[in-house]
Tab-separated table of C-alpha atoms and ligand atoms in Angstrom:
chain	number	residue	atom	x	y	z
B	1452	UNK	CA	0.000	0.000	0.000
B	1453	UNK	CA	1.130	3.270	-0.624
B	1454	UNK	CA	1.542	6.112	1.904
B	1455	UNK	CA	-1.294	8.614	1.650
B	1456	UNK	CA	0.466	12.603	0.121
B	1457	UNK	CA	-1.265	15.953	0.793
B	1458	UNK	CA	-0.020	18.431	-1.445
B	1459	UNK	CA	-1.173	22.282	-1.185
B	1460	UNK	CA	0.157	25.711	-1.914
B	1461	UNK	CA	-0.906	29.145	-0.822
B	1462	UNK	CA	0.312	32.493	-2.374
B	1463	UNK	CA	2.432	35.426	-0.428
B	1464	UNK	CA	1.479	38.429	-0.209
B	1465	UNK	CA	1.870	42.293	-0.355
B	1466	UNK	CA	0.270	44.834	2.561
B	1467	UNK	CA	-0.690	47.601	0.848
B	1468	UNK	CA	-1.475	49.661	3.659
B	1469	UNK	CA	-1.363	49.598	7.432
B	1470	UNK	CA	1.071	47.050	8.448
B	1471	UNK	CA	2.181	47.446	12.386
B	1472	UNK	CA	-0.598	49.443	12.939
B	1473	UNK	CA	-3.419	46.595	11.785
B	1474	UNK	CA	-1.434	44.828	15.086
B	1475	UNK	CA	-3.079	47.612	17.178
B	1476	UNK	CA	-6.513	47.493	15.628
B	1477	UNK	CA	-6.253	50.045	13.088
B	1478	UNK	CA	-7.657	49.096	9.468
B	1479	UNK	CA	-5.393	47.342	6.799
B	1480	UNK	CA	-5.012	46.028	3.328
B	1481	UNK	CA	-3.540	43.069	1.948
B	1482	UNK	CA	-3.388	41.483	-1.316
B	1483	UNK	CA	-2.515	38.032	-2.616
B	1484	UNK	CA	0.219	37.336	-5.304
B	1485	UNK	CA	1.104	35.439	-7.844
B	1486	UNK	CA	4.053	33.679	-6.436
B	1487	UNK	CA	3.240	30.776	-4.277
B	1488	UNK	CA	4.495	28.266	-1.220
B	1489	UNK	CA	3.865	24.657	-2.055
B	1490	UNK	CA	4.083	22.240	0.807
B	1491	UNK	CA	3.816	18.690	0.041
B	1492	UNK	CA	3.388	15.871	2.955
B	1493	UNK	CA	3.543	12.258	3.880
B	1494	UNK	CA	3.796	10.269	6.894
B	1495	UNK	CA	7.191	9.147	7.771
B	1496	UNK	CA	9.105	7.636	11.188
B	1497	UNK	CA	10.431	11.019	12.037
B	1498	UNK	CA	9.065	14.818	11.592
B	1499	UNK	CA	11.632	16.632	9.112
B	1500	UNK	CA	11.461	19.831	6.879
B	1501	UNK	CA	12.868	19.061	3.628
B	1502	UNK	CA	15.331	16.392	4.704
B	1503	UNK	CA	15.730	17.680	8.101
B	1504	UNK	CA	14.725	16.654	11.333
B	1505	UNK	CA	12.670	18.800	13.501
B	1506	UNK	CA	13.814	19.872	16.594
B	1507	UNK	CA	13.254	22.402	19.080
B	1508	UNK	CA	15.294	24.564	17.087
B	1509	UNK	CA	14.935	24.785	13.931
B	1510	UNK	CA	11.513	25.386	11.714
B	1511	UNK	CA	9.327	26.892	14.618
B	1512	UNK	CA	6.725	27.167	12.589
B	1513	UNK	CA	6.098	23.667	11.069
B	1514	UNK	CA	6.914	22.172	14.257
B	1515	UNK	CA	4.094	24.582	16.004
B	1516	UNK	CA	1.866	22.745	12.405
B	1517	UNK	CA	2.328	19.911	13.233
B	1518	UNK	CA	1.501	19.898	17.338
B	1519	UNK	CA	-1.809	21.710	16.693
B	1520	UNK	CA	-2.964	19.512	14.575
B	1521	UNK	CA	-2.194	16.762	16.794
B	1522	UNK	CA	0.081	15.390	13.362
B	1523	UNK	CA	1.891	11.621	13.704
B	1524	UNK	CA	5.685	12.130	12.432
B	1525	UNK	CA	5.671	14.146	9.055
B	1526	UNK	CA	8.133	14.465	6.065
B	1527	UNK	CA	7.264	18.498	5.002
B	1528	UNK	CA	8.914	19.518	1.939
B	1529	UNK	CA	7.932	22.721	0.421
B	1530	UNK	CA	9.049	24.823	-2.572
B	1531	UNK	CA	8.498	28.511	-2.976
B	1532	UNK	CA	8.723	30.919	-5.988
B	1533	UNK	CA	9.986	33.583	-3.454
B	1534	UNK	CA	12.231	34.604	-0.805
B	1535	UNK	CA	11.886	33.589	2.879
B	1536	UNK	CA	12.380	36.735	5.229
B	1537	UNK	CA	12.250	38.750	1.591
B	1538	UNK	CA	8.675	40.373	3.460
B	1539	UNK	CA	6.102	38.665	1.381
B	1540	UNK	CA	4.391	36.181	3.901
B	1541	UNK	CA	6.677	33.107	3.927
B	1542	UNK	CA	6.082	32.102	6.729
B	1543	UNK	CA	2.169	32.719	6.899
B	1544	UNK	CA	2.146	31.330	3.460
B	1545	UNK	CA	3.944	27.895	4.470
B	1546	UNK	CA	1.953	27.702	8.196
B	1547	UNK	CA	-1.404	27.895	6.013
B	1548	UNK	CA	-0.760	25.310	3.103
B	1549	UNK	CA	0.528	22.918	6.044
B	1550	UNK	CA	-2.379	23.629	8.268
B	1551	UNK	CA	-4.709	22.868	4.892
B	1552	UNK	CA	-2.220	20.072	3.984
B	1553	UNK	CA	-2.549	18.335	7.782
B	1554	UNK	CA	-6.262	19.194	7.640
B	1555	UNK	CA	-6.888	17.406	4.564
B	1556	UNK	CA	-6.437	14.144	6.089
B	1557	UNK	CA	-10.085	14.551	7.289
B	1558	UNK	CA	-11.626	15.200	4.575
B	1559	UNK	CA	-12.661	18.755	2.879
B	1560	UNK	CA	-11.774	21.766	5.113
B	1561	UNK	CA	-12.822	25.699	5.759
B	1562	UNK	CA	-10.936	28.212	4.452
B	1563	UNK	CA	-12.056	30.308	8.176
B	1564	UNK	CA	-11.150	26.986	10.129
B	1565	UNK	CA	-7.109	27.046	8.183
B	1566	UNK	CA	-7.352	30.819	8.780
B	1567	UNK	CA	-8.030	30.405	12.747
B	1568	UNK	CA	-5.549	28.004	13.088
B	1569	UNK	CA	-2.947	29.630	11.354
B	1570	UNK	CA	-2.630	32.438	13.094
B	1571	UNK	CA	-3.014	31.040	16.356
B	1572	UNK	CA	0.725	29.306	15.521
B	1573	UNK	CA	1.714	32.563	13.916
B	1574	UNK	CA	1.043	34.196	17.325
B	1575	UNK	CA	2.878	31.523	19.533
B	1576	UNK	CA	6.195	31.407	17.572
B	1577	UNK	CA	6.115	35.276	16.167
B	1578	UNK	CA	4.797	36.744	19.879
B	1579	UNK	CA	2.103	39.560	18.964
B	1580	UNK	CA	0.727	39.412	15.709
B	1581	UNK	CA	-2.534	40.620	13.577
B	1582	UNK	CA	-4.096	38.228	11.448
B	1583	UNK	CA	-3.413	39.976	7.802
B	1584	UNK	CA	-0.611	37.486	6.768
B	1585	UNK	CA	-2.493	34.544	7.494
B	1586	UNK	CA	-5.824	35.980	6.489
B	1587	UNK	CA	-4.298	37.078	3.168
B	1588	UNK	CA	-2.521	33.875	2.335
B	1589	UNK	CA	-5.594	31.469	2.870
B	1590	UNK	CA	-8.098	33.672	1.162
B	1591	UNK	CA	-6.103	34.838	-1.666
B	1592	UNK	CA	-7.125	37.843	-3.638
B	1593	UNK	CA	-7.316	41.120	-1.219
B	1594	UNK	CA	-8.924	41.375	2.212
B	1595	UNK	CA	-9.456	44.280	4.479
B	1596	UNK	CA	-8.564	44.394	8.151
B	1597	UNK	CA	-10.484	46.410	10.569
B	1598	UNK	CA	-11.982	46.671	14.109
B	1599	UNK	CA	-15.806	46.377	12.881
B	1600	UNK	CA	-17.955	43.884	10.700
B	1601	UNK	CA	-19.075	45.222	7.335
B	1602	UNK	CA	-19.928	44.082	4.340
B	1603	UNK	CA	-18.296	41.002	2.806
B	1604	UNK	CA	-17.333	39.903	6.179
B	1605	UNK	CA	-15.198	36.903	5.888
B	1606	UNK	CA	-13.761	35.943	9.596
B	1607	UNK	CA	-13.174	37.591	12.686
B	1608	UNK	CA	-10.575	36.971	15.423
B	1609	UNK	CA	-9.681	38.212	18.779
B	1610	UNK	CA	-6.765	38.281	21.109
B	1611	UNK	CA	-6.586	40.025	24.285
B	1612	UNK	CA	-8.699	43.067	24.112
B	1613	UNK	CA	-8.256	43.202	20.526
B	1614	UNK	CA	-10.437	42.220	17.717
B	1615	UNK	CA	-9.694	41.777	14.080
B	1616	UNK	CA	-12.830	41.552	11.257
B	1617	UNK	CA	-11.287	40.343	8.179
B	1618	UNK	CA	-13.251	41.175	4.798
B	1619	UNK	CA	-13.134	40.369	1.175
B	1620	UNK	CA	-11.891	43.088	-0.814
B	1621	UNK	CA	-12.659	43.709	-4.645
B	1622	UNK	CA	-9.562	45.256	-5.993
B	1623	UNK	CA	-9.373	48.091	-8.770
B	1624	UNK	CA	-6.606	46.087	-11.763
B	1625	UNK	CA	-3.522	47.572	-10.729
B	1626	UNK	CA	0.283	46.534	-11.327
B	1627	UNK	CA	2.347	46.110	-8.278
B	1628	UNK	CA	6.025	46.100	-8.563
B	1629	UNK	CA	7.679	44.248	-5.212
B	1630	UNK	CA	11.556	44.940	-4.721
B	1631	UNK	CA	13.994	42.322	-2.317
B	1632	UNK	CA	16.255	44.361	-0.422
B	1633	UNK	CA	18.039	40.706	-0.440
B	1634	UNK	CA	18.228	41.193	3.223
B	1635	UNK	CA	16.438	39.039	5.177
B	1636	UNK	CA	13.980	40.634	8.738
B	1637	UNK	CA	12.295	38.419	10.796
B	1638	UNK	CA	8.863	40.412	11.802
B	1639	UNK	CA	8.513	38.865	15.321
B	1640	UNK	CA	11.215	41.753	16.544
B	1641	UNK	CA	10.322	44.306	14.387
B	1642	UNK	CA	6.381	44.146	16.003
B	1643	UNK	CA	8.671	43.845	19.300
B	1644	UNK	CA	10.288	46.942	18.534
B	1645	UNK	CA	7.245	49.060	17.645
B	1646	UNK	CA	5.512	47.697	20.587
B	1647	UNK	CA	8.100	49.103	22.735
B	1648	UNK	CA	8.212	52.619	21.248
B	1649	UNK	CA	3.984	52.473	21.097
B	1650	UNK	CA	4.342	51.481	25.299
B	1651	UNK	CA	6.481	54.514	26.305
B	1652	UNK	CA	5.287	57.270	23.203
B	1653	UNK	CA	1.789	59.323	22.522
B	1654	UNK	CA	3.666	60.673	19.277
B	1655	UNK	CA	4.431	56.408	18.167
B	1656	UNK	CA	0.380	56.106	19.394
B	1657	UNK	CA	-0.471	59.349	16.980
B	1658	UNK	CA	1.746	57.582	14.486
B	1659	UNK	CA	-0.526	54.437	13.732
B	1660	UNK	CA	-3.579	56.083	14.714
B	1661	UNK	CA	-2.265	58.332	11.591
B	1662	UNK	CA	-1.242	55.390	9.130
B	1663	UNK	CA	-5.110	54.055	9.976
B	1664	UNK	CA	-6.550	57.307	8.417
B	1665	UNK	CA	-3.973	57.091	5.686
B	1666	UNK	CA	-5.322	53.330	5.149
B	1667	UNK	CA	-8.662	54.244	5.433
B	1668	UNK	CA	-8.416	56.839	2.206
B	1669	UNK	CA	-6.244	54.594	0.223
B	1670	UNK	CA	-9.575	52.417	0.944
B	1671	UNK	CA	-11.635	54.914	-0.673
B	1672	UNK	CA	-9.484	55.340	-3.144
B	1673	UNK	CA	-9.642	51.680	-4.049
B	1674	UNK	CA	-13.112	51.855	-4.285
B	1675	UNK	CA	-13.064	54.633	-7.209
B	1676	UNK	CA	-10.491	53.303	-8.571
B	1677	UNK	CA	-8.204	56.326	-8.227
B	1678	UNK	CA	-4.816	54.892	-8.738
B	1679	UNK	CA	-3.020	58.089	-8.440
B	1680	UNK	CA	-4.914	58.677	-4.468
B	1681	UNK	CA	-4.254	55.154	-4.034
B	1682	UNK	CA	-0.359	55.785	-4.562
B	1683	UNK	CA	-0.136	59.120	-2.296
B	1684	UNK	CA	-1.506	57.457	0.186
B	1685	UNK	CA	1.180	54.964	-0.254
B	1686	UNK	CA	4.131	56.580	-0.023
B	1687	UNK	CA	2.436	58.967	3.048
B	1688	UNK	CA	2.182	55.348	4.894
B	1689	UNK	CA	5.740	54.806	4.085
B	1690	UNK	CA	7.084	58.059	5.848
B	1691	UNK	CA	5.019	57.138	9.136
B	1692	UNK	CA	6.227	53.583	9.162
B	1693	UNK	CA	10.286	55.130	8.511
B	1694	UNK	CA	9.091	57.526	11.288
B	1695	UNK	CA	7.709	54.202	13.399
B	1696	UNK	CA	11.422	52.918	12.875
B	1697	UNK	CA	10.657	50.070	10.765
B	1698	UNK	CA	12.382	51.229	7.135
B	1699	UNK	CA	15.906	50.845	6.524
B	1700	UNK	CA	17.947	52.557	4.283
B	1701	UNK	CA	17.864	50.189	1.326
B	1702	UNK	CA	14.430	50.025	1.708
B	1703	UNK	CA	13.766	53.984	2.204
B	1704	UNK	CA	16.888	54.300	-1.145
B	1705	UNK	CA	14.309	51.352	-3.085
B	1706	UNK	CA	11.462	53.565	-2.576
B	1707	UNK	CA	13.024	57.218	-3.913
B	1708	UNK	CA	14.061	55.048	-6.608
B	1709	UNK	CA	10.694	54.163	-7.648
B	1710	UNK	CA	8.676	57.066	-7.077
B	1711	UNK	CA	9.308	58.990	-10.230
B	1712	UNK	CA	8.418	56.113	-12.236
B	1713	UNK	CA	5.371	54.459	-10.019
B	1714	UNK	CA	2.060	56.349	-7.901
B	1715	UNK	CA	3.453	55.464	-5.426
B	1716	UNK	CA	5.574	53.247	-3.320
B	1717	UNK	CA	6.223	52.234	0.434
B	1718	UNK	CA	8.044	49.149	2.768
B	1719	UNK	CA	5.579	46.065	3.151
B	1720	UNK	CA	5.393	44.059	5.592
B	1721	UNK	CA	7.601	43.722	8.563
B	1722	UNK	CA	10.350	46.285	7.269
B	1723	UNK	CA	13.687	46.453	8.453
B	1724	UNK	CA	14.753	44.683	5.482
B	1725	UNK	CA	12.762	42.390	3.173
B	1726	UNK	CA	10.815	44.262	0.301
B	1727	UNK	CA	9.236	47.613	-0.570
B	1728	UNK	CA	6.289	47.220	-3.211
B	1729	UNK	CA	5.313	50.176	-5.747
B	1730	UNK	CA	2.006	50.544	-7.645
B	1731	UNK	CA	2.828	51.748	-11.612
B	1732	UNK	CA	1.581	51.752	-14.691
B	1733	UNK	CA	4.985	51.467	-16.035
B	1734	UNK	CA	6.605	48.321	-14.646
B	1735	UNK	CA	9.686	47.526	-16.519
B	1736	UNK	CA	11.144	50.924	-15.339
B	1737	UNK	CA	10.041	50.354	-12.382
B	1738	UNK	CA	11.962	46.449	-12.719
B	1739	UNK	CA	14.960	48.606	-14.389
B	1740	UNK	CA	15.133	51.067	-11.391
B	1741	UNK	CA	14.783	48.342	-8.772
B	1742	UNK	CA	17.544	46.166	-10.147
B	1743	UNK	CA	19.894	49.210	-11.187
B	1744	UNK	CA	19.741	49.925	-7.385
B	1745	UNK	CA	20.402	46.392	-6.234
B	1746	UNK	CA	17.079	45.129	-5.321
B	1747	UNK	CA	15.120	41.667	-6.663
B	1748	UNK	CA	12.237	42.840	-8.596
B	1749	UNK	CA	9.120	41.286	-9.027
B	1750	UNK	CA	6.149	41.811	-11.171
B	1751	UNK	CA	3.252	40.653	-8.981
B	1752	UNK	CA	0.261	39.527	-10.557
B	1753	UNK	CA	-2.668	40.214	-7.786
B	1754	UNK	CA	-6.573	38.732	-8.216
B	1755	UNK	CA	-5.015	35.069	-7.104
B	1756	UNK	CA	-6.164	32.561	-5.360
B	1757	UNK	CA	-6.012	31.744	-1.741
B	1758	UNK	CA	-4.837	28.214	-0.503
B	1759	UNK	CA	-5.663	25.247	-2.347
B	1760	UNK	CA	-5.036	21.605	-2.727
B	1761	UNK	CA	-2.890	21.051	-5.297
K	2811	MEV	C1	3.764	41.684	8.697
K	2811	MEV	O1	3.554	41.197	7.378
K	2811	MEV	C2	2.623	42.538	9.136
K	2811	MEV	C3	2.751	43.150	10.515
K	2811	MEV	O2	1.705	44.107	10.645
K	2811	MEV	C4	2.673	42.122	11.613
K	2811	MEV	C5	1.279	41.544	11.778
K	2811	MEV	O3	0.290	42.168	11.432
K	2811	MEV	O4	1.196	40.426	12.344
K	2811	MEV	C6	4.078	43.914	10.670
């Protein structure tokens, strides 16, 4: 007999708007992309990540899979068409298709069940953490994060005091240009280091009270499909995030780069490192600009879908 396989992928993903301050409650916007994580698993005498054994140190994340899910010994291998640490959702992306992967041995899961799940191992190995990434990479396409239920309510999650409502999002056609720093941030410490400046600072409290406004007319935006509001509001969100402390120079020198060629452009995701993503209607200067600088572009095709069985 041969050993039962569950092979799934999920895509990354860009935040458009709002990261760090979607971890305090404020509203944010993600979007799926066209590059994907594939994870691919079967039973085997020991629990190893492609080719290597799990231990308490290494791979915190599929080792946190594989205990909530209450998994016998699994071989994981996984292949990905971008980056880890690059800022695109690696890890969300590869906790989801496992979760769905794992899942599958029941029978048919819910996309809202894989979402829970995932995030609840995003927060125990990353510490604090919103539910965007996850959100984003099992439901594909775009989503919007805010405190209250709307319309096109998908999920919603709590932690603490805090609650997250997590909404399908119809996205205007729009070209998104993603640059690699080619250095690699773990988020955990950058939401560590934002949490400490929020704790001790009104002005770091104004700040992502701020970027929520700023998110919540690049929402508006969105809606009339004003490309050129959507992209100020862009780059305003990346000044407060360099003001929050979470740029870098290669990411604020990728950004400058862009902006005379794009609407707009800002960091996404953790920051610190990883990638800055710029919305254009002309992408190969965009590509050109990135690259001349040093950065790995990417042309991101958006309007994917979220995880799947594969
Ligand atoms: C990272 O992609 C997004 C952050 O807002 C962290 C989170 O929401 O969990 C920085």
């Amino acid at each position: 007999m041969t050993a039962p396989i569950w092979n799934t992928s999920a895509p990354g993903k860009v935040i458009l708007l709002g990261e760090h301050a979607v971890v305090y409650g404020q509203p944010a916007v993600s979007m799926a992309i066209g590059l994907r994580m594939r994870v691919h698993v079967e039973p085997s005498t020991m629990s190893s990540l492609n080719g290597v054994q799990l231990t308490s140190h290494n791979y915190s994340y599929v080792s946190a899979c594989l205990a909530k899910m209450g998994s016998a010994p699994m071989s994981v291998m996984t292949s990905s068409d971008f980056p880890s640490g690059s800022g695109l959702g690696s890890s969300a992306a590869v906790t989801v298709a496992l979760i769905a992967a794992l899942a599958g041995r029941y029978g048919p899961w819910k996309e809202a069940e894989v979402a829970q799940q995932a995030f609840e191992v995003e927060c125990e190995v990353q510490g604090r953490a919103s539910p965007i990434d996850t959100s984003t990479c099992t439901h594909g396409r775009a989503i919007l994060v805010r405190p209250e239920p709307g319309e096109d309510l998908l999920w919603q999650m709590s932690l603490d005091s805090r609650r997250w409502c997590v909404h399908h999002l119809d996205a205007p056609d729009m070209t998104l240009v993603i640059g690699f720093t080619g250095r690699s941030a773990p988020t955990g410490p950058m939401v560590a280091k934002v949490k400490r400046y929020v704790d001790r600072s009104s002005f770091a409290r104004d700040m992502v009270e701020e970027i929520g406004q700023v998110t919540l007319e690049g929402v508006r935006s969105m809606a009339e499909g004003d490309l050129e509001a959507l992209g100020r509001s862009m780059s305003m969100n990346h000044k407060l995030l360099a003001i929050l402390g979470v740029s870098s120079p290669e990411l604020d020198r990728l950004v400058k780069a862009c902006l005379p060629h794009s609407y707009g452009a800002k960091l996404t995701g953790g920051g610190g490192g990883g990638s800055m993503v710029a919305l254009t209607d002309r992408p190969d200067q965009v590509v050109e600009v990135i690259r001349s600088k040093g950065g790995q572009p990417f042309v991101a095709s958006t309007n994917v879908p979220g995880v799947k069985e594969e």
